[in-house]
Backbone as numpy.savetxt, mean C-alpha at the origin, in Angstrom:
# Nx Ny Nz CAx CAy CAz Cx Cy Cz
10.15 -8.76 -52.89 9.45 -10.12 -52.44 10.26 -11.29 -53.09
10.17 -11.27 -54.09 10.80 -12.48 -54.69 12.22 -12.53 -53.94
13.18 -12.14 -54.21 14.44 -12.20 -53.82 14.56 -12.20 -52.59
13.42 -11.79 -51.54 13.45 -12.15 -49.59 13.21 -13.46 -49.37
12.41 -13.98 -50.48 12.01 -14.98 -50.01 13.13 -16.46 -50.88
13.40 -16.07 -51.99 15.20 -16.84 -52.58 15.68 -16.80 -51.49
16.19 -15.41 -50.26 17.19 -15.81 -50.13 16.97 -16.45 -48.86
15.92 -16.30 -48.08 15.33 -17.13 -46.98 15.10 -18.46 -47.74
14.90 -19.14 -48.67 14.66 -20.48 -49.50 16.28 -20.99 -49.34
16.96 -20.28 -49.08 19.04 -20.49 -49.51 19.39 -20.92 -48.37
18.88 -19.57 -47.38 19.01 -19.69 -45.49 18.34 -21.03 -44.90
17.55 -21.21 -45.35 17.30 -22.57 -44.87 17.93 -23.52 -45.31
17.77 -23.32 -46.55 18.75 -24.63 -47.06 20.49 -25.28 -46.68
20.81 -24.36 -46.05 21.63 -24.52 -45.21 22.03 -25.30 -44.19
22.55 -26.26 -43.97 22.64 -27.44 -42.85 22.18 -27.23 -41.54
23.07 -26.51 -40.73 22.73 -25.68 -39.49 21.51 -24.95 -38.96
21.18 -24.07 -40.35 19.54 -23.39 -40.06 18.91 -24.09 -39.89
18.84 -25.67 -40.81 17.70 -26.30 -41.05 17.48 -27.40 -39.49
18.59 -27.56 -38.96 18.91 -28.39 -38.21 18.46 -27.38 -36.68
18.27 -26.36 -36.73 17.75 -25.56 -35.30 16.61 -25.65 -35.35
16.28 -25.63 -36.89 14.36 -25.35 -37.23 14.17 -26.26 -37.03
14.56 -27.51 -36.90 13.46 -28.52 -36.85 13.82 -28.87 -35.76
14.99 -28.57 -34.52 14.74 -28.41 -33.20 13.83 -27.90 -32.39
13.65 -26.80 -33.31 13.02 -25.77 -32.54 11.36 -26.48 -32.61
10.78 -26.88 -33.97 9.76 -27.64 -34.35 9.12 -28.93 -33.60
10.62 -29.03 -33.40 9.97 -30.68 -32.44 10.11 -30.18 -31.03
10.72 -29.57 -29.99 10.49 -28.81 -28.98 9.46 -27.98 -28.54
8.71 -27.53 -29.80 7.61 -27.28 -29.65 6.08 -27.51 -29.87
6.30 -28.84 -30.76 5.37 -29.70 -30.99 5.04 -30.65 -30.30
5.84 -30.92 -29.42 5.84 -32.05 -28.14 6.27 -31.32 -27.01
5.27 -30.09 -26.77 5.36 -29.16 -25.79 3.91 -29.75 -25.37
4.18 -30.40 -23.66 2.75 -30.96 -23.02 1.44 -29.66 -23.36
2.14 -28.22 -23.24 1.03 -27.30 -23.36 0.38 -27.04 -24.58
1.72 -27.12 -25.93 1.27 -26.96 -27.19 0.19 -28.50 -27.30
0.61 -29.72 -27.41 -0.05 -30.57 -27.33 -1.61 -31.43 -27.06
-1.51 -29.85 -25.71 -2.94 -30.14 -24.97 -3.55 -29.51 -25.42
-3.30 -27.93 -26.51 -3.95 -26.85 -27.24 -4.32 -28.21 -28.85
-3.63 -28.33 -28.76 -3.96 -28.69 -30.51 -5.09 -29.66 -30.50
-4.77 -30.85 -29.37 -5.95 -31.84 -29.11 -7.12 -31.11 -28.84
-7.78 -30.25 -27.62 -8.68 -29.09 -27.66 -9.08 -28.51 -29.06
-8.44 -28.12 -29.94 -9.05 -27.48 -31.08 -8.49 -28.50 -32.11
-9.65 -29.66 -32.38 -9.07 -30.36 -33.77 -9.89 -29.46 -34.75
-10.63 -28.44 -35.22 -10.62 -28.15 -35.99 -9.91 -27.28 -36.65
-8.00 -27.11 -36.02 -7.42 -26.06 -36.48 -6.54 -27.16 -37.52
-6.64 -27.04 -39.17 -6.03 -27.58 -40.41 -5.12 -27.29 -40.32
-3.70 -28.25 -40.58 -2.51 -28.13 -40.85 -2.45 -26.70 -41.05
-2.79 -26.44 -42.37 -2.00 -24.76 -42.71 -2.37 -23.86 -41.65
-3.03 -24.35 -40.83 -3.44 -22.82 -39.75 -2.27 -23.33 -38.91
-2.08 -24.61 -38.81 -0.71 -24.78 -37.62 0.86 -24.24 -38.15
1.03 -24.68 -39.82 1.75 -24.12 -40.21 1.88 -22.65 -40.02
1.00 -21.95 -40.42 0.96 -20.15 -40.16 0.91 -19.92 -38.92
0.25 -20.78 -37.60 0.47 -20.08 -36.44 1.78 -20.67 -35.10
2.41 -21.32 -36.20 3.38 -22.20 -35.51 4.68 -21.02 -34.92
4.59 -20.11 -35.24 5.37 -19.01 -34.77 4.67 -18.74 -33.13
3.78 -18.40 -32.71 2.66 -18.63 -31.94 3.00 -19.22 -30.78
2.45 -20.85 -31.26 3.38 -21.92 -30.75 4.52 -21.92 -30.14
5.72 -21.68 -30.47 6.68 -21.66 -30.27 6.99 -20.48 -28.88
6.21 -19.78 -29.89 6.15 -17.96 -28.14 5.63 -18.39 -26.77
4.78 -19.50 -27.27 4.11 -19.93 -25.77 5.23 -21.51 -25.34
5.61 -22.38 -25.94 6.61 -23.11 -25.27 7.70 -22.74 -25.00
8.57 -21.41 -25.31 9.44 -20.86 -24.67 9.52 -20.49 -23.45
8.41 -19.64 -23.11 7.88 -19.51 -21.62 7.13 -19.92 -21.27
6.84 -21.66 -21.16 6.11 -22.61 -20.35 7.00 -23.96 -20.02
7.13 -24.03 -19.00 7.55 -25.14 -18.33 6.26 -26.28 -18.62
6.08 -26.84 -18.88 4.66 -27.63 -18.88 3.15 -26.61 -18.39
2.92 -26.15 -17.31 1.66 -25.22 -16.85 2.94 -24.33 -16.76
3.74 -24.23 -15.70 4.47 -23.46 -15.56 5.17 -22.55 -15.91
4.86 -21.09 -15.41 5.40 -19.79 -16.29 6.86 -19.90 -16.26
7.21 -19.41 -16.72 8.88 -19.26 -16.49 9.51 -17.87 -16.67
9.56 -17.32 -15.25 9.43 -15.56 -15.30 10.66 -15.31 -16.02
11.96 -16.13 -16.05 12.92 -14.77 -16.62 12.58 -15.47 -18.32
11.66 -15.93 -18.86 11.31 -16.50 -19.98 10.72 -15.18 -20.67
9.78 -14.22 -20.40 8.87 -13.57 -20.17 9.35 -12.96 -21.07
8.01 -13.23 -21.93 7.76 -11.60 -23.19 7.30 -9.92 -22.74
6.62 -10.54 -21.51 5.87 -9.25 -20.88 6.11 -9.84 -19.70
6.85 -9.06 -18.54 7.24 -9.34 -17.29 5.81 -9.64 -16.38
6.03 -10.62 -15.83 4.64 -10.37 -14.72 3.38 -11.12 -15.53
3.42 -11.51 -17.12 2.28 -11.57 -17.82 3.17 -13.48 -18.92
1.68 -14.19 -18.55 2.05 -15.32 -18.83 1.26 -15.64 -20.13
1.40 -15.98 -21.21 1.28 -16.80 -22.28 -0.09 -17.61 -22.64
-1.23 -17.44 -23.17 -2.09 -18.21 -23.66 -2.60 -18.45 -25.04
-2.83 -19.56 -25.30 -3.31 -19.90 -26.88 -4.74 -19.93 -26.52
-5.07 -19.49 -28.06 -6.49 -19.70 -27.97 -6.35 -19.56 -29.90
-8.29 -19.58 -30.02 -8.28 -19.85 -31.32 -9.53 -18.48 -31.89
-8.68 -18.41 -32.95 -9.52 -16.85 -33.14 -9.85 -16.94 -34.99
-10.76 -16.47 -35.50 -11.14 -17.05 -36.90 -10.51 -18.12 -37.25
-10.79 -19.39 -36.57 -10.19 -20.62 -37.06 -8.16 -20.47 -37.04
-7.49 -19.18 -36.41 -6.73 -19.29 -36.70 -5.91 -18.90 -34.96
-4.88 -20.02 -34.98 -3.78 -19.62 -34.09 -3.56 -18.48 -33.59
-3.70 -18.12 -32.14 -3.72 -16.27 -31.12 -3.19 -16.96 -29.81
-2.38 -15.60 -29.70 -1.25 -15.76 -28.65 -2.21 -14.59 -27.88
-1.76 -14.67 -26.44 -2.24 -13.31 -25.65 -1.85 -13.72 -23.97
-1.78 -12.61 -23.58 -0.89 -12.29 -22.21 -1.57 -12.16 -21.01
-1.79 -12.96 -19.99 -2.44 -12.69 -19.04 -1.75 -12.73 -18.33
-1.90 -11.70 -17.11 -0.89 -11.19 -15.44 -1.10 -12.03 -14.68
-0.15 -12.53 -13.92 0.02 -13.85 -13.53 0.02 -13.73 -11.80
-0.83 -14.05 -10.84 -1.55 -14.41 -10.06 -0.58 -13.52 -8.56
0.54 -14.13 -9.15 1.78 -13.71 -8.30 2.17 -12.11 -8.83
2.11 -11.58 -10.00 2.26 -10.62 -10.63 1.52 -9.79 -9.29
0.09 -9.84 -10.25 -1.28 -9.22 -9.82 -0.99 -8.65 -8.41
-1.02 -10.23 -7.22 -0.85 -9.83 -5.73 0.68 -8.71 -5.36
1.87 -8.95 -6.07 2.44 -7.91 -6.02 2.55 -6.49 -5.96
1.71 -6.54 -7.22 0.96 -5.06 -7.63 -0.11 -4.85 -6.96
-0.61 -5.59 -5.79 -1.80 -5.09 -5.17 -1.19 -4.86 -4.14
-0.20 -5.08 -3.52 0.81 -5.18 -2.58 1.30 -3.53 -2.41
1.99 -3.17 -3.64 2.24 -1.71 -3.80 1.62 -1.05 -3.87
0.04 -1.14 -4.59 -0.79 -0.33 -4.21 -1.61 -0.05 -2.86
-1.01 -0.65 -1.89 -1.79 -0.98 -0.66 -0.38 0.06 -0.20
0.36 -0.87 0.11 1.44 0.27 0.58 1.66 1.86 0.13
1.22 2.06 -1.46 0.95 3.46 -1.61 0.49 4.20 -0.99
-1.02 3.76 -0.47 -2.02 3.75 0.32 -1.69 3.95 2.26
-0.35 3.51 2.32 0.08 3.35 4.04 1.34 4.18 3.81
1.43 5.37 4.12 2.50 5.83 4.14 2.66 6.27 5.68
3.86 5.83 6.39 4.02 5.64 7.38 5.47 6.52 7.58
5.87 8.03 8.05 6.81 9.13 8.04 7.35 9.13 9.73
8.66 8.64 9.43 9.50 9.16 10.72 9.14 8.08 11.79
8.86 6.85 11.41 8.51 5.64 12.31 9.45 4.21 12.34
9.97 3.76 13.19 10.68 2.87 12.95 9.97 1.26 11.70
10.09 0.55 10.91 10.29 0.05 9.61 9.16 -0.86 10.35
9.38 -1.23 12.01 8.91 -2.50 12.46 7.48 -2.47 12.66
6.98 -1.60 12.95 5.45 -1.16 12.68 4.80 -1.01 11.75
5.44 -1.31 10.53 4.53 -2.29 9.52 4.03 -3.18 9.73
5.14 -4.10 10.63 3.52 -5.88 10.72 3.14 -5.36 11.34
3.06 -4.19 12.61 1.95 -4.81 13.42 0.49 -4.90 13.39
-0.10 -5.93 14.19 -1.34 -6.24 13.41 -2.62 -6.11 14.31
-3.86 -6.50 14.71 -4.89 -6.84 15.99 -4.24 -7.82 16.56
-3.81 -8.47 15.69 -4.26 -10.27 16.14 -2.70 -10.27 17.16
-2.21 -9.21 17.34 -0.78 -9.39 17.47 -0.61 -8.62 18.78
-1.50 -8.04 19.02 -1.62 -6.67 20.11 -1.78 -7.64 21.17
-0.79 -6.84 22.44 -1.89 -7.64 23.49 -2.74 -6.93 24.25
-3.87 -7.91 24.56 -4.65 -7.14 25.11 -5.30 -7.86 26.67
-3.75 -8.06 27.79 -3.85 -9.25 28.53 -4.58 -8.13 29.90
-5.18 -7.06 29.55 -5.66 -5.75 30.74 -7.67 -5.45 30.02
-7.53 -5.37 30.81 -8.97 -4.61 30.71 -9.04 -3.39 30.29
-8.40 -2.61 30.30 -7.98 -1.37 29.90 -7.10 -1.37 28.04
-6.93 -2.34 27.63 -5.74 -2.58 26.56 -6.79 -3.57 26.13
-8.44 -4.36 26.30 -9.29 -4.97 26.27 -10.01 -3.70 25.35
-10.51 -2.54 26.06 -10.98 -1.68 25.53 -10.11 -0.81 24.38
-9.18 -0.98 24.46 -8.56 0.63 23.64 -8.45 -0.51 22.10
-8.32 -2.29 22.02 -8.43 -3.34 20.72 -9.70 -3.28 20.24
-10.70 -2.80 21.14 -12.12 -3.36 21.04 -12.53 -1.80 20.06
-12.06 -0.71 20.49 -12.17 0.55 20.05 -11.61 0.47 18.50
-10.54 0.15 18.50 -9.83 0.41 17.63 -10.25 -0.30 16.34
-11.09 -1.47 16.66 -11.57 -2.58 15.48 -13.13 -1.80 15.19
-13.69 -0.90 16.51 -14.74 -0.23 15.56 -14.46 0.47 14.73
-13.53 0.74 14.86 -12.52 2.15 14.15 -12.70 1.79 12.55
-12.04 0.76 12.60 -11.94 0.26 11.65 -13.05 -0.52 10.81
-13.92 -0.85 11.79 -15.10 -0.99 11.06 -16.03 -0.26 10.88
-16.12 0.63 10.99 -17.10 2.10 10.55 -15.97 2.33 9.66
-14.78 3.07 9.62 -14.11 3.01 8.20 -14.35 1.97 6.74
-14.31 0.73 7.06 -15.31 0.06 6.43 -16.06 -0.07 5.53
-17.39 0.45 6.74 -18.42 0.41 6.23 -18.94 2.17 5.73
-17.84 3.02 5.76 -17.85 4.23 4.87 -18.90 4.94 5.84
-18.54 4.77 7.19 -19.83 5.55 8.44 -18.79 6.86 8.02
-19.29 7.85 9.07 -18.79 8.47 9.95 -18.18 8.30 11.23
-16.93 8.58 11.47 -16.56 7.66 12.74 -15.15 9.02 13.64
-15.82 9.21 15.19 -14.79 9.32 15.32 -13.46 8.89 15.29
-12.17 9.58 15.92 -11.15 9.20 15.92 -10.70 8.78 17.21
-9.17 8.36 17.56 -9.46 8.46 18.74 -7.88 8.92 19.25
-8.08 9.02 20.58 -7.14 9.73 21.49 -6.20 8.49 22.47
-5.20 7.78 22.33 -4.59 6.78 23.10 -3.55 7.66 23.93
-3.71 7.67 24.99 -2.39 7.94 25.92 -2.53 6.86 26.71
-1.10 7.55 27.60 -0.10 6.62 28.73 1.05 6.67 28.73
1.81 5.93 29.69 3.19 6.09 29.44 3.39 5.48 29.03
5.10 5.84 28.91 5.89 4.91 27.77 5.65 3.44 27.52
5.80 2.90 26.11 5.62 1.65 25.93 5.15 0.73 25.80
3.33 1.69 25.92 2.67 0.46 26.77 1.98 -0.19 25.25
2.19 0.28 23.65 1.65 -0.01 22.83 0.81 1.10 22.50
0.78 1.75 22.43 0.07 3.23 21.86 0.77 2.89 20.38
2.00 3.65 20.04 2.10 3.14 18.53 1.82 2.04 17.82
2.04 1.16 18.55 1.82 -0.20 18.02 0.69 -0.47 17.08
-0.49 0.08 18.37 -1.86 0.00 17.91 -2.40 1.07 17.05
-1.69 2.36 16.99 -1.59 2.78 15.63 -1.72 2.17 14.85
-0.53 1.76 14.67 0.30 0.75 13.30 -0.63 0.25 12.92
-1.28 -0.72 14.04 -2.46 -1.83 13.48 -3.04 -1.33 12.71
-4.01 -0.34 13.21 -5.40 0.42 12.83 -4.77 0.43 11.28
-3.99 1.34 11.00 -3.42 1.87 9.78 -3.16 0.84 8.87
-2.89 -0.61 9.26 -2.51 -1.68 8.12 -3.99 -2.50 8.35
-5.19 -2.32 8.83 -6.10 -2.50 8.50 -6.90 -1.90 7.37
-6.76 -0.59 7.37 -7.18 -0.13 6.61 -6.59 0.37 5.49
-5.01 -0.09 5.46 -4.39 -0.35 4.13 -5.12 -1.49 3.75
-5.20 -2.70 3.77 -5.92 -3.83 3.40 -7.46 -3.16 2.57
-8.06 -2.39 3.53 -9.46 -2.07 2.89 -9.63 -0.92 2.08
-8.19 -0.65 1.23 -8.02 0.21 0.65 -8.35 1.68 0.57
-8.39 1.95 2.47 -8.32 3.46 2.82 -7.04 4.14 2.39
-6.70 5.14 2.56 -5.73 5.95 2.25 -5.53 6.16 3.98
-4.05 6.20 3.83 -3.66 6.91 5.60 -2.46 7.47 6.05
-2.22 8.37 6.28 -0.48 9.02 6.78 -0.90 8.33 8.36
0.50 7.90 8.57 1.06 7.56 10.14 2.28 7.97 10.26
2.61 9.52 11.19 2.93 10.28 11.27 3.97 10.48 12.54
5.16 9.94 13.14 5.41 10.70 14.63 5.74 11.86 14.53
5.17 12.78 15.42 4.73 14.47 15.70 6.19 14.87 15.73
7.58 14.40 16.73 8.10 15.11 16.33 9.03 15.02 15.33
9.07 13.92 14.33 9.99 14.35 12.77 8.52 14.86 11.63
7.49 14.31 12.38 6.65 15.80 11.19 7.04 17.04 11.57
7.10 17.57 12.42 7.26 18.80 13.01 8.70 19.53 12.64
9.73 19.02 12.60 11.10 18.97 12.11 10.92 19.37 10.50
10.27 17.91 9.75 10.06 18.11 8.71 9.20 19.51 7.73
8.45 19.30 8.99 7.59 21.20 8.33 8.15 22.50 8.50
9.15 22.13 9.48 10.19 23.68 9.77 10.98 23.32 8.24
11.27 22.28 8.18 12.38 22.20 6.73 11.71 22.88 5.62
10.55 21.95 5.34 9.51 22.77 4.48 8.94 23.99 4.37
9.10 24.26 5.43 8.53 26.04 5.40 9.12 27.10 4.80
10.92 26.31 4.00 11.43 27.43 3.55 11.72 27.00 1.57
10.64 25.81 1.52 10.53 25.67 0.04 8.93 25.56 -0.30
9.39 25.34 -1.76 7.98 26.23 -2.42 6.96 24.54 -2.32
7.35 24.13 -1.59 6.77 22.30 -1.76 5.98 22.21 -0.29
5.95 23.36 0.80 5.37 23.27 2.08 3.83 23.60 1.38
3.12 23.93 0.63 1.56 24.02 1.22 1.49 22.57 0.34
1.71 22.15 -0.47 1.76 20.43 -1.44 1.96 19.69 0.65
2.62 19.48 0.84 3.33 19.04 1.98 1.96 19.17 3.57
1.61 20.22 3.23 0.53 20.99 4.56 -1.04 20.17 3.87
-1.13 20.55 2.30 -2.85 19.91 1.76 -2.28 18.39 2.09
-1.65 17.74 2.00 -1.60 15.74 2.03 -2.40 15.47 3.35
-1.91 16.32 4.58 -1.77 16.21 6.03 -3.61 16.42 6.04
-4.14 17.46 5.19 -5.41 17.91 5.46 -6.67 17.25 4.85
-6.01 16.34 3.44 -6.81 15.51 3.14 -7.11 14.17 3.08
-5.88 13.59 3.45 -5.45 12.36 3.80 -7.22 12.00 4.58
-7.59 10.74 4.00 -8.71 10.27 4.46 -8.47 10.25 5.99
-7.72 9.37 6.64 -7.28 9.03 8.15 -6.07 9.13 7.94
-5.91 10.45 9.36 -4.56 10.76 9.50 -4.61 10.23 11.18
-2.87 9.50 11.51 -2.57 9.47 12.80 -1.49 10.23 13.01
-1.42 10.36 14.37 -0.46 10.94 14.73 0.17 10.56 15.88
1.27 10.20 15.86 2.10 9.62 17.08 3.02 10.20 17.77
2.61 9.96 19.49 3.58 10.70 20.03 3.25 12.58 20.04
1.89 12.83 19.69 1.48 14.43 19.69 1.76 14.85 21.27
3.05 15.93 21.50 2.97 16.37 22.61 4.74 16.06 22.65
5.04 15.50 22.12 6.96 15.06 22.56 7.53 15.87 21.40
6.47 16.92 20.43 7.33 18.03 19.41 8.01 18.51 20.40
8.70 19.77 19.79 9.03 21.01 20.55 8.24 21.88 19.79
7.76 22.66 20.61 6.29 23.34 21.10 6.83 24.47 20.81
5.31 25.04 19.41 5.85 26.84 19.20 4.93 27.83 19.15
3.92 28.90 19.28 3.51 29.24 18.34 2.84 28.68 17.16
4.07 28.79 16.11 4.06 28.41 14.47 3.56 26.84 14.17
4.25 26.16 15.30 3.81 24.73 15.29 2.42 24.71 15.31
1.68 24.72 16.47 0.90 25.04 17.48 -0.58 25.80 16.50
-0.01 27.05 15.88 -1.61 27.25 15.59 -1.50 27.30 13.88
-0.15 27.35 12.85 0.20 27.56 11.91 0.66 26.00 11.52
0.68 24.91 11.91 0.97 23.52 11.43 -0.39 22.65 11.85
-0.06 22.38 13.28 -1.75 21.69 13.58 -2.61 22.27 13.77
-3.23 23.40 13.76 -4.22 24.08 14.01 -4.35 24.36 12.56
-3.60 24.58 12.23 -4.81 24.62 10.30 -5.01 23.22 9.60
-4.33 22.31 9.95 -4.61 20.73 10.01 -5.99 20.34 10.53
-5.68 20.58 12.16 -6.79 20.17 12.20 -7.96 20.11 11.98
-8.07 22.00 11.82 -9.09 22.88 11.78 -10.00 22.42 10.64
-8.84 22.12 9.24 -9.55 21.44 7.99 -10.18 20.21 8.25
-9.64 18.91 9.23 -10.36 18.36 9.17 -11.41 17.94 10.10
-11.13 18.37 10.63 -12.55 18.54 11.92 -13.95 19.46 10.64
-13.27 20.08 10.31 -14.47 21.10 9.21 -15.28 20.05 8.71
-14.42 19.19 7.68 -14.33 18.01 6.50 -15.41 16.83 7.23
-15.31 16.69 8.40 -15.09 15.36 9.17 -14.15 14.21 8.91
-13.15 14.77 8.60 -12.05 13.50 8.33 -11.39 13.03 9.69
-11.38 12.20 9.93 -10.95 11.06 11.20 -9.62 11.79 11.26
-9.20 11.47 12.62 -7.40 12.29 12.93 -7.35 11.08 13.83
-6.11 10.76 14.45 -6.10 9.37 15.28 -5.06 9.87 16.50
-4.46 9.57 17.35 -3.70 9.98 18.47 -2.87 9.17 19.02
-1.44 9.30 18.82 -0.65 8.79 20.20 -0.33 9.89 21.51
-0.21 9.61 22.59 0.36 10.81 23.33 0.96 9.79 24.96
1.92 10.55 25.26 2.22 10.21 26.44 1.21 11.19 27.91
0.62 12.06 26.75 -0.19 13.26 28.33 -1.94 13.02 27.71
-2.03 13.22 28.98 -3.51 13.25 29.18 -4.07 14.05 28.25
-5.09 14.52 28.24 -5.72 15.78 27.31 -5.63 17.16 27.65
-5.77 16.87 29.48 -5.47 17.92 29.87 -3.66 18.22 30.02
-2.61 17.67 30.37 -1.63 17.72 30.20 -1.15 18.22 28.63
-1.93 17.49 27.81 -1.38 18.36 26.32 -1.90 20.00 26.14
-2.68 20.04 26.59 -3.23 21.89 26.49 -2.46 22.05 27.18
-1.27 22.29 28.52 -0.57 22.70 29.14 0.49 22.70 28.10
0.96 21.26 27.79 1.71 21.69 26.53 1.60 22.73 25.74
0.47 22.94 25.22 0.57 23.47 23.61 0.03 24.92 23.80
0.15 24.92 25.78 -0.28 26.50 26.23 1.39 27.14 26.47
2.29 26.55 26.10 3.50 27.37 26.19 4.05 27.66 27.71
4.36 29.57 27.79 4.48 29.78 28.58 3.04 30.29 29.50
2.25 29.35 29.48 1.09 29.96 30.70 0.12 31.23 30.41
0.60 31.98 29.83 0.68 33.25 29.34 -1.21 33.39 28.60
-2.24 34.05 29.31 -3.76 33.98 28.94 -4.07 33.68 27.39
-3.12 34.51 26.55 -3.65 34.67 24.93 -2.82 32.91 24.87
-1.56 32.33 25.14 -1.49 31.09 24.78 -2.34 30.04 25.03
-2.97 30.35 26.44 -4.02 29.33 27.07 -5.51 28.90 26.27
-5.36 30.42 25.80 -6.92 30.29 25.05 -6.39 29.68 23.94
-5.43 29.88 23.20 -5.14 28.86 21.38 -5.01 27.55 22.14
-4.25 26.97 23.08 -4.30 25.49 23.28 -5.50 25.23 23.71
-6.72 25.60 24.39 -7.86 25.37 24.31 -8.73 25.19 23.21
-8.48 26.00 22.49 -8.97 25.97 21.10 -8.75 24.76 20.20
-7.11 24.89 20.26 -6.56 23.44 19.58 -7.17 22.08 19.94
-7.31 22.13 21.29 -7.31 20.69 22.42 -8.98 20.96 22.48
-10.01 21.86 21.71 -11.33 21.46 21.38 -11.45 21.08 19.72
-10.53 21.15 19.03 -10.56 20.14 18.01 -9.87 18.94 18.27
-9.60 18.61 19.17 -9.28 17.08 19.37 -10.23 16.58 20.35
-10.80 17.20 21.66 -11.71 16.41 21.95 -13.34 16.33 21.40
-13.12 16.85 20.91 -14.78 17.32 20.15 -14.78 16.18 18.88
-13.29 15.76 18.32 -13.45 14.76 16.86 -13.10 13.21 17.74
-12.97 12.68 19.04 -11.81 11.63 19.76 -12.72 10.92 20.46
-12.43 9.98 20.74 -12.51 8.98 21.71 -11.37 8.55 22.55
-11.58 9.22 24.06 -9.83 9.63 24.47 -10.46 7.86 25.29
-8.71 7.32 25.31 -8.69 5.99 26.12 -7.00 6.20 26.95
-7.41 5.40 27.68 -6.14 5.62 28.44 -5.49 3.82 28.09
-3.82 4.22 27.79 -3.65 2.72 27.98 -2.65 2.43 29.11
-3.10 1.36 29.92 -2.10 1.10 31.17 -0.67 0.20 31.10
-0.09 -0.10 32.02 0.80 -1.30 31.72 2.08 -1.28 31.91
2.65 -2.09 31.84 4.58 -1.92 31.94 4.98 -1.72 30.76
6.23 -0.94 30.61 7.07 -0.43 29.65 7.36 -2.00 29.06
6.31 -2.33 27.56 7.24 -3.16 26.85 8.52 -3.20 25.75
9.19 -1.83 26.40 10.22 -2.11 25.60 11.16 -2.04 25.77
10.89 -2.59 27.25 12.65 -2.83 27.69 12.33 -4.49 27.72
């Protein structure tokens, strides 16, 4: 220990090292934040200030006045805070507001999975939904009612939005999903044709069961453009059928959009119209119709 102290003493006697240290000392002790801290704690003795100088310097290096210098951070996203502990200078790190907001946004994004849909739906909102006519007002009112019920942790029916191309069905589903995301309610919004294609690919892998389970268990599932997928008995019975049966039994809400009315979607699910396929289509549609409020959206094609 004596040899170390002797080496340090010799090092400090070197002019360039001594000047560098004095520069750091002046910069630290003249730092507005350090001055404010020391003025707020007159009980600190000179010896305590000397012992705690490294803490003061650590603080000063990361703060420009009261502004945190992100590039100088010892812990990314966390700014230093000086305090007194047992009459000694101490330092702790607190998460910045910006870092907390960014982390919160990432957490919310993880709760909203949008699969096989364009990125622009992530910006959808109730405020920007066009409710120019009575049918659209009803759709918006029901969408808001659904979100309000979910926020209150009530058991609520899902929605079945149907209408022609480009009337805003997908947009309204995405707006619902965004509202739920802000409320910390996990959702999956999926485009039916892409979902079916991915399921067919997954069936050849060991991950199919977990893929299926994620859609069964998610608190709110939104299926966009159901009826546009390539239908087959497997898609109807082993994919949609299994997912929707589970969700109906556990009262987990499912929302849909479709270009088909309920009757037209049943015809789509009946495939070839044979008695057996008609019966299975009716069974699937019963799971949809008994768990949703059906709403028709009308209007001109807004995608043109």
